[in-house]
């Protein structure tokens, strides 16, 4: 699948969202963090300067990037054709804003770094809002991105997603 891949990274010691020390779900701030602002600005520049199919913009992130994925969905729900947040968390109160975006979330049931309850809460909130997310809770620890990203089923699902006008 020919595609552009943009992988922004936070500076050391900085995060995409405000997380408490337990890495549990949090209320999203009204303003994006400086890191999130920068990432979205870079994405806007890439979209403006390259022949990107804007009906096929996908979002994924793992661990802190999983938190960032949920946060970016809340901030720009109309931008993404699909999202794959992995072992992160977000603000369940914002799930209604992106309930129509196809989401396949992943989390390891034995994750000691980021509680699996974070993703469970987001999935429950999406379903309560009328969304139909996919969720893979797997027998893994914090490295649940390894089976997720090596899954041909996930790859096929992701590239099959396309926004309709």
Short mmCIF file of C-alpha atoms in Angstrom, two decimals:
data_model
loop_
_atom_site.label_atom_id
_atom_site.label_comp_id
_atom_site.label_asym_id
_atom_site.label_seq_id
_atom_site.Cartn_x
_atom_site.Cartn_y
_atom_site.Cartn_z
CA UNK A 1 0.00 0.00 0.00
CA UNK A 2 1.72 3.17 -1.11
CA UNK A 3 1.38 5.78 1.60
CA UNK A 4 2.95 8.64 3.47
CA UNK A 5 3.89 7.93 7.09
CA UNK A 6 4.32 10.77 9.56
CA UNK A 7 5.69 9.80 12.97
CA UNK A 8 6.03 12.80 15.26
CA UNK A 9 7.86 12.25 18.54
CA UNK A 10 7.63 14.18 21.79
CA UNK A 11 10.73 15.69 23.26
CA UNK A 12 12.14 13.76 26.22
CA UNK A 13 10.12 14.36 29.37
CA UNK A 14 7.19 15.87 27.45
CA UNK A 15 3.85 14.17 26.72
CA UNK A 16 1.04 14.51 24.17
CA UNK A 17 -1.54 14.94 26.92
CA UNK A 18 -1.63 15.67 30.62
CA UNK A 19 -1.48 12.26 32.30
CA UNK A 20 -1.49 11.57 35.99
CA UNK A 21 1.30 9.38 37.38
CA UNK A 22 -0.88 6.24 37.27
CA UNK A 23 -1.49 6.73 33.52
CA UNK A 24 -5.23 6.54 34.07
CA UNK A 25 -7.97 8.23 32.10
CA UNK A 26 -8.08 11.93 32.47
CA UNK A 27 -10.25 14.84 31.55
CA UNK A 28 -9.02 16.33 28.29
CA UNK A 29 -7.92 19.94 28.51
CA UNK A 30 -9.69 22.44 26.29
CA UNK A 31 -6.39 23.46 24.68
CA UNK A 32 -4.03 20.95 23.07
CA UNK A 33 -0.57 20.59 24.56
CA UNK A 34 2.25 22.38 22.71
CA UNK A 35 3.40 18.96 21.45
CA UNK A 36 -0.04 18.12 20.08
CA UNK A 37 -0.31 21.56 18.47
CA UNK A 38 3.06 21.00 16.80
CA UNK A 39 2.15 17.50 15.58
CA UNK A 40 -1.16 18.68 14.09
CA UNK A 41 0.57 21.66 12.50
CA UNK A 42 3.16 19.38 10.89
CA UNK A 43 0.37 17.14 9.64
CA UNK A 44 -1.42 20.16 8.15
CA UNK A 45 1.80 21.14 6.37
CA UNK A 46 2.33 17.62 4.98
CA UNK A 47 -1.27 17.58 3.72
CA UNK A 48 -0.86 20.99 2.07
CA UNK A 49 2.42 20.13 0.34
CA UNK A 50 1.90 16.51 -0.74
CA UNK A 51 -0.63 14.54 -2.80
CA UNK A 52 -2.22 12.83 0.19
CA UNK A 53 -5.63 11.20 -0.18
CA UNK A 54 -7.48 13.12 2.53
CA UNK A 55 -10.13 10.40 2.66
CA UNK A 56 -7.50 7.93 3.89
CA UNK A 57 -5.72 9.59 6.80
CA UNK A 58 -5.08 7.06 9.55
CA UNK A 59 -3.97 7.59 13.13
CA UNK A 60 -2.13 5.22 15.43
CA UNK A 61 0.11 5.39 18.45
CA UNK A 62 1.35 3.14 21.19
CA UNK A 63 1.66 3.78 24.91
CA UNK A 64 2.07 7.56 25.26
CA UNK A 65 1.22 7.65 21.54
CA UNK A 66 -1.96 5.75 22.37
CA UNK A 67 -2.91 8.59 24.69
CA UNK A 68 -1.99 11.00 21.91
CA UNK A 69 -4.15 9.10 19.43
CA UNK A 70 -7.25 9.35 21.61
CA UNK A 71 -6.49 13.05 22.14
CA UNK A 72 -5.99 13.78 18.43
CA UNK A 73 -9.30 12.02 17.67
CA UNK A 74 -11.06 14.34 20.09
CA UNK A 75 -9.40 17.42 18.61
CA UNK A 76 -9.82 16.58 14.90
CA UNK A 77 -12.47 13.87 14.50
CA UNK A 78 -13.32 14.80 10.91
CA UNK A 79 -9.70 14.45 9.79
CA UNK A 80 -9.24 10.73 10.32
CA UNK A 81 -10.61 7.84 8.28
CA UNK A 82 -9.66 5.39 11.05
CA UNK A 83 -7.59 5.08 14.20
CA UNK A 84 -5.65 2.36 16.01
CA UNK A 85 -4.84 3.50 19.56
CA UNK A 86 -2.69 0.95 21.39
CA UNK A 87 -2.28 0.68 25.17
CA UNK A 88 -3.20 4.28 25.91
CA UNK A 89 -6.19 6.10 27.28
CA UNK A 90 -8.25 9.20 26.92
CA UNK A 91 -11.22 11.15 28.18
CA UNK A 92 -14.36 8.99 27.92
CA UNK A 93 -16.50 12.16 28.09
CA UNK A 94 -15.15 13.13 24.65
CA UNK A 95 -15.88 9.78 22.93
CA UNK A 96 -19.16 11.03 21.45
CA UNK A 97 -17.15 13.51 19.35
CA UNK A 98 -15.47 10.74 17.34
CA UNK A 99 -17.93 7.84 17.70
CA UNK A 100 -18.29 7.58 13.91
CA UNK A 101 -14.56 7.18 13.22
CA UNK A 102 -13.66 3.51 12.69
CA UNK A 103 -11.45 2.52 15.62
CA UNK A 104 -9.62 -0.69 16.40
CA UNK A 105 -8.07 -0.35 19.85
CA UNK A 106 -5.58 -2.81 21.33
CA UNK A 107 -4.38 -3.35 24.88
CA UNK A 108 -2.55 -6.10 26.74
CA UNK A 109 -4.52 -7.53 29.63
CA UNK A 110 -1.29 -7.84 31.64
CA UNK A 111 -0.06 -4.30 30.96
CA UNK A 112 1.69 -3.01 34.09
CA UNK A 113 2.68 0.36 32.59
CA UNK A 114 -0.73 1.57 31.37
CA UNK A 115 -3.85 0.07 32.96
CA UNK A 116 -6.04 -1.91 30.56
CA UNK A 117 -9.01 -0.18 32.19
CA UNK A 118 -8.08 2.94 30.20
CA UNK A 119 -8.91 1.32 26.88
CA UNK A 120 -11.90 -0.52 28.32
CA UNK A 121 -13.33 2.83 29.46
CA UNK A 122 -12.83 4.38 26.02
CA UNK A 123 -14.46 1.41 24.25
CA UNK A 124 -17.42 1.48 26.66
CA UNK A 125 -17.84 5.23 26.15
CA UNK A 126 -17.73 4.86 22.36
CA UNK A 127 -20.32 2.08 22.45
CA UNK A 128 -22.54 4.11 24.81
CA UNK A 129 -22.33 7.02 22.33
CA UNK A 130 -23.41 4.74 19.48
CA UNK A 131 -19.98 3.95 18.05
CA UNK A 132 -18.92 0.50 16.88
CA UNK A 133 -15.24 0.20 17.77
CA UNK A 134 -13.23 -2.98 17.41
CA UNK A 135 -11.24 -3.98 20.46
CA UNK A 136 -8.51 -6.56 20.87
CA UNK A 137 -7.62 -7.23 24.47
CA UNK A 138 -4.77 -9.67 24.16
CA UNK A 139 -2.65 -11.82 26.45
CA UNK A 140 0.30 -9.46 26.51
CA UNK A 141 1.93 -6.87 28.70
CA UNK A 142 2.80 -3.35 27.67
CA UNK A 143 4.23 -4.46 24.31
CA UNK A 144 0.81 -5.11 22.77
CA UNK A 145 1.83 -3.06 19.73
CA UNK A 146 4.06 -5.91 18.54
CA UNK A 147 1.17 -8.32 17.79
CA UNK A 148 -1.03 -5.42 16.68
CA UNK A 149 1.37 -3.98 14.11
CA UNK A 150 2.42 -7.42 12.85
CA UNK A 151 -1.22 -8.39 12.24
CA UNK A 152 -2.08 -8.64 8.55
CA UNK A 153 -5.75 -8.51 9.58
CA UNK A 154 -5.20 -5.09 11.20
CA UNK A 155 -3.25 -3.84 8.20
CA UNK A 156 -5.97 -5.01 5.78
CA UNK A 157 -8.69 -3.49 7.96
CA UNK A 158 -6.88 -0.17 8.24
CA UNK A 159 -6.24 0.26 4.51
CA UNK A 160 -9.86 -0.70 3.77
CA UNK A 161 -11.12 2.32 5.75
CA UNK A 162 -12.03 5.37 3.74
CA UNK A 163 -14.05 8.44 4.62
CA UNK A 164 -17.17 8.96 2.55
CA UNK A 165 -18.06 12.46 1.50
#
